[in-house]
GROMACS .gro file of C-alpha atoms in nm:
model
  244
    1MET     CA    1   3.381  21.615   2.231
    2ASN     CA    2   3.458  21.714   2.588
    3SER     CA    3   3.481  21.388   2.783
    4ASN     CA    4   3.519  21.584   3.107
    5LYS     CA    5   3.179  21.747   3.074
    6HIS     CA    6   2.859  21.541   3.065
    7TRP     CA    7   2.984  21.198   2.962
    8LEU     CA    8   3.272  20.954   3.003
    9GLU     CA    9   3.451  20.788   2.716
   10PRO     CA   10   3.589  20.439   2.776
   11ASP     CA   11   3.964  20.413   2.815
   12TRP     CA   12   4.011  20.104   2.599
   13PRO     CA   13   4.191  20.019   2.273
   14ALA     CA   14   3.881  19.988   2.056
   15PRO     CA   15   3.923  20.058   1.682
   16GLY     CA   16   3.879  20.423   1.585
   17HIS     CA   17   3.546  20.368   1.411
   18VAL     CA   18   3.389  20.231   1.732
   19HIS     CA   19   3.239  20.504   1.951
   20ALA     CA   20   3.118  20.471   2.309
   21ALA     CA   21   3.014  20.677   2.610
   22THR     CA   22   2.846  20.676   2.948
   23THR     CA   23   2.638  20.983   3.022
   24LEU     CA   24   2.678  21.154   3.359
   25ARG     CA   25   2.393  21.296   3.566
   26THR     CA   26   2.479  21.653   3.461
   27GLY     CA   27   2.376  21.863   3.161
   28GLY     CA   28   2.006  21.788   3.135
   29VAL     CA   29   1.669  21.939   3.222
   30SER     CA   30   1.524  21.703   3.484
   31SER     CA   31   1.480  21.824   3.842
   32GLY     CA   32   1.460  21.687   4.196
   33GLY     CA   33   1.604  21.341   4.246
   34PHE     CA   34   1.625  21.302   3.868
   35ALA     CA   35   1.851  21.603   3.818
   36SER     CA   36   1.951  21.645   3.555
   37LEU     CA   37   2.037  21.432   3.248
   38ASN     CA   38   1.802  21.139   3.311
   39PRO     CA   39   1.712  20.943   2.992
   40ALA     CA   40   1.500  20.676   3.168
   41THR     CA   41   1.123  20.672   3.116
   42HIS     CA   42   1.047  20.409   3.383
   43VAL     CA   43   1.164  20.586   3.700
   44GLY     CA   44   0.884  20.841   3.753
   45ASP     CA   45   1.050  21.142   3.593
   46ASN     CA   46   0.860  21.396   3.384
   47VAL     CA   47   0.809  21.241   3.038
   48GLU     CA   48   0.883  21.563   2.850
   49ALA     CA   49   1.203  21.618   3.048
   50VAL     CA   50   1.317  21.266   2.961
   51ARG     CA   51   1.241  21.328   2.593
   52GLN     CA   52   1.448  21.646   2.601
   53ASN     CA   53   1.731  21.469   2.781
   54ARG     CA   54   1.739  21.199   2.515
   55GLN     CA   55   1.763  21.468   2.248
   56ILE     CA   56   2.046  21.638   2.440
   57ILE     CA   57   2.234  21.307   2.460
   58LYS     CA   58   2.182  21.238   2.090
   59ALA     CA   59   2.312  21.584   1.999
   60MET     CA   60   2.608  21.601   2.238
   61LEU     CA   61   2.738  21.255   2.140
   62GLY     CA   62   2.661  21.299   1.770
   63LEU     CA   63   2.466  20.974   1.761
   64PRO     CA   64   2.388  20.841   1.412
   65ALA     CA   65   2.042  20.718   1.519
   66GLU     CA   66   1.809  20.694   1.816
   67PRO     CA   67   1.952  20.445   2.067
   68VAL     CA   68   1.783  20.105   2.082
   69TRP     CA   69   1.644  20.133   2.435
   70LEU     CA   70   1.551  19.816   2.624
   71GLU     CA   71   1.295  19.728   2.888
   72GLN     CA   72   1.551  19.587   3.130
   73ILE     CA   73   1.428  19.305   3.353
   74HIS     CA   74   1.748  19.160   3.509
   75SER     CA   75   1.740  18.873   3.260
   76ASN     CA   76   2.008  18.699   3.051
   77LYS     CA   77   1.843  18.792   2.720
   78ALA     CA   78   2.043  18.964   2.445
   79ILE     CA   79   1.881  19.094   2.125
   80ASP     CA   80   2.003  19.203   1.783
   81ALA     CA   81   1.963  19.580   1.804
   82ALA     CA   82   1.942  19.614   1.425
   83LYS     CA   83   1.631  19.396   1.419
   84SER     CA   84   1.455  19.557   1.715
   85GLN     CA   85   1.124  19.712   1.613
   86SER     CA   86   0.991  19.818   1.955
   87LEU     CA   87   1.084  19.840   2.323
   88GLU     CA   88   1.189  19.480   2.391
   89GLN     CA   89   1.238  19.306   2.724
   90ALA     CA   90   1.610  19.228   2.732
   91ASP     CA   91   1.925  19.322   2.920
   92ALA     CA   92   2.177  19.337   2.637
   93SER     CA   93   2.186  19.423   2.270
   94TYR     CA   94   2.445  19.364   2.000
   95ALA     CA   95   2.495  19.481   1.643
   96ASP     CA   96   2.713  19.404   1.343
   97LYS     CA   97   2.589  19.693   1.129
   98PRO     CA   98   2.708  20.056   1.126
   99GLY     CA   99   2.482  20.330   1.257
  100VAL     CA  100   2.303  20.115   1.517
  101VAL     CA  101   2.331  20.244   1.874
  102CYS     CA  102   2.324  19.980   2.149
  103ALA     CA  103   2.234  20.123   2.491
  104VAL     CA  104   2.169  20.023   2.851
  105LEU     CA  105   2.052  20.224   3.151
  106THR     CA  106   2.205  20.185   3.498
  107ALA     CA  107   2.222  20.344   3.843
  108ASP     CA  108   2.440  20.094   4.038
  109CYS     CA  109   2.416  19.786   3.815
  110LEU     CA  110   2.715  19.723   3.591
  111PRO     CA  111   2.713  19.842   3.228
  112LEU     CA  112   2.953  19.651   3.003
  113LEU     CA  113   3.055  19.750   2.651
  114VAL     CA  114   3.199  19.491   2.416
  115CYS     CA  115   3.357  19.504   2.073
  116ASN     CA  116   3.574  19.271   1.870
  117THR     CA  117   3.923  19.379   1.769
  118GLY     CA  118   3.808  19.430   1.411
  119GLY     CA  119   3.542  19.670   1.533
  120ASN     CA  120   3.259  19.523   1.328
  121ARG     CA  121   3.070  19.371   1.622
  122ILE     CA  122   2.958  19.564   1.928
  123ALA     CA  123   2.735  19.511   2.231
  124ALA     CA  124   2.604  19.682   2.545
  125ILE     CA  125   2.512  19.476   2.852
  126HIS     CA  126   2.318  19.559   3.170
  127ALA     CA  127   2.442  19.334   3.451
  128GLY     CA  128   2.308  19.340   3.802
  129TRP     CA  129   2.395  19.041   4.016
  130ARG     CA  130   2.090  18.850   3.889
  131GLY     CA  131   2.190  18.903   3.527
  132LEU     CA  132   2.549  18.808   3.600
  133LEU     CA  133   2.439  18.491   3.779
  134SER     CA  134   2.204  18.387   3.500
  135GLY     CA  135   2.463  18.437   3.224
  136VAL     CA  136   2.379  18.762   3.046
  137ILE     CA  137   2.746  18.815   2.955
  138GLY     CA  138   2.790  18.464   2.815
  139ASN     CA  139   2.470  18.485   2.612
  140THR     CA  140   2.574  18.816   2.460
  141VAL     CA  141   2.926  18.696   2.380
  142ALA     CA  142   2.784  18.382   2.216
  143ALA     CA  143   2.550  18.595   2.003
  144MET     CA  144   2.847  18.807   1.893
  145GLY     CA  145   3.039  18.502   1.776
  146ASN     CA  146   3.283  18.487   2.068
  147GLN     CA  147   3.582  18.629   1.878
  148ASP     CA  148   3.877  18.841   2.000
  149LEU     CA  149   3.675  19.065   2.229
  150LEU     CA  150   3.755  19.379   2.427
  151VAL     CA  151   3.538  19.469   2.727
  152TRP     CA  152   3.493  19.793   2.920
  153LEU     CA  153   3.334  19.793   3.263
  154GLY     CA  154   3.145  20.116   3.319
  155PRO     CA  155   3.027  20.299   3.634
  156ALA     CA  156   2.868  20.067   3.893
  157ILE     CA  157   2.837  20.029   4.268
  158GLY     CA  158   3.182  19.995   4.423
  159PRO     CA  159   3.305  19.697   4.628
  160ALA     CA  160   3.287  19.889   4.957
  161CYS     CA  161   2.915  19.969   4.911
  162PHE     CA  162   2.751  19.658   4.766
  163GLU     CA  163   2.621  19.462   5.067
  164VAL     CA  164   2.440  19.136   4.987
  165GLY     CA  165   2.303  18.840   5.179
  166ALA     CA  166   2.481  18.508   5.216
  167GLU     CA  167   2.236  18.351   4.970
  168VAL     CA  168   2.373  18.569   4.689
  169ARG     CA  169   2.730  18.460   4.760
  170GLU     CA  170   2.625  18.095   4.785
  171ALA     CA  171   2.442  18.110   4.450
  172PHE     CA  172   2.756  18.239   4.276
  173ILE     CA  173   2.993  17.994   4.443
  174GLU     CA  174   2.756  17.710   4.351
  175LYS     CA  175   2.806  17.817   3.991
  176SER     CA  176   3.186  17.845   4.026
  177ALA     CA  177   3.423  17.848   4.322
  178GLU     CA  178   3.617  18.122   4.141
  179PHE     CA  179   3.347  18.372   4.238
  180ALA     CA  180   3.458  18.350   4.603
  181THR     CA  181   3.724  18.612   4.522
  182ALA     CA  182   3.447  18.870   4.473
  183PHE     CA  183   3.306  18.851   4.828
  184LYS     CA  184   3.428  18.986   5.161
  185GLU     CA  185   3.252  18.913   5.490
  186CYS     CA  186   3.119  19.221   5.670
  187GLY     CA  187   2.928  19.072   5.967
  188ASN     CA  188   2.567  18.988   6.055
  189GLY     CA  189   2.556  18.726   5.781
  190LYS     CA  190   2.620  18.992   5.517
  191TRP     CA  191   2.889  19.014   5.253
  192LEU     CA  192   3.038  19.291   5.042
  193ALA     CA  193   3.023  19.196   4.676
  194ASP     CA  194   3.261  19.331   4.410
  195ILE     CA  195   3.044  19.345   4.099
  196TYR     CA  196   3.349  19.424   3.886
  197GLN     CA  197   3.526  19.112   4.008
  198LEU     CA  198   3.212  18.903   3.947
  199ALA     CA  199   3.220  19.024   3.586
  200ARG     CA  200   3.595  18.960   3.552
  201VAL     CA  201   3.558  18.602   3.678
  202ASP     CA  202   3.270  18.543   3.437
  203LEU     CA  203   3.464  18.694   3.147
  204ALA     CA  204   3.771  18.484   3.232
  205SER     CA  205   3.557  18.169   3.216
  206LEU     CA  206   3.466  18.276   2.861
  207GLY     CA  207   3.833  18.319   2.768
  208ILE     CA  208   3.818  18.700   2.770
  209ASP     CA  209   4.106  18.876   2.942
  210ARG     CA  210   4.125  19.215   2.772
  211ILE     CA  211   3.913  19.398   3.026
  212TYR     CA  212   3.925  19.772   3.095
  213GLY     CA  213   3.754  20.017   3.332
  214GLY     CA  214   3.598  19.890   3.652
  215HIS     CA  215   3.725  20.152   3.895
  216PHE     CA  216   3.414  20.363   3.958
  217CYS     CA  217   3.162  20.380   4.243
  218THR     CA  218   2.819  20.518   4.163
  219VAL     CA  219   2.720  20.533   4.531
  220THR     CA  220   3.006  20.753   4.656
  221ASP     CA  221   3.047  20.972   4.344
  222HIS     CA  222   2.727  21.172   4.388
  223ASP     CA  223   2.831  21.459   4.163
  224ARG     CA  224   2.869  21.242   3.852
  225PHE     CA  225   2.646  20.939   3.897
  226TYR     CA  226   2.294  20.838   3.983
  227SER     CA  227   2.266  20.567   4.248
  228TYR     CA  228   1.948  20.379   4.329
  229ARG     CA  229   2.096  20.229   4.644
  230ARG     CA  230   2.193  20.573   4.770
  231ASP     CA  231   1.886  20.775   4.670
  232LYS     CA  232   1.602  20.534   4.574
  233GLU     CA  233   1.423  20.801   4.365
  234THR     CA  234   1.681  20.878   4.100
  235GLY     CA  235   1.761  20.883   3.729
  236ARG     CA  236   1.981  20.657   3.519
  237MET     CA  237   2.305  20.688   3.324
  238ALA     CA  238   2.302  20.569   2.962
  239THR     CA  239   2.594  20.360   2.839
  240LEU     CA  240   2.606  20.350   2.460
  241ILE     CA  241   2.814  20.201   2.178
  242TRP     CA  242   2.795  20.238   1.800
  243ARG     CA  243   3.023  20.218   1.499
  244ASP     CA  244   3.075  20.393   1.167
   0.00000   0.00000   0.00000
């Protein structure tokens, strides 16, 4: 596989039988604001183009099955991907069986991949600030059994671009004073939020310190990433994890 082409592979010490990737915006058939490898059906793209893009992703990554796609609603719900029969409303999925592909779609929100050191439990999490605040990471980790976990933070909006209102900062600090480290005042009652730091603080509270990635910015890296904040009409990247 060519990790420099149409997808990224996490730089993390996961066991060899655990496979993971984030697709880039290149290499597909969609056009306009969705150009070109958009696998999201809910953003207004041509349905046939999305179907073809999903087939391209499945082929180029050598996926063992169709990904378990979610109807993401900025919730804290995590589901067992192996038991999913239809498009479920959730923002994370986990699996403890081989051949099940957990997947989330993002275009500024934070995708997290999780696996245990034994490599028999995996998860994919979609975390915008609402999901982070409501505990989507903690719920997923609890469902996995909370054991010796590695986490990779995929492409998300960078700390210089994520402007939020004071009410967002206050909601996090009300939950834990530790979250104050993720905010920087930028004037007019606004704050810059570091979504990667928000995730790191949350993970630390769960006893997880083996955290990798977290150095991307979807807004400024136009060539590789979709960004809703930048473009409004745009596609999504897929972040996927599966095991042999």
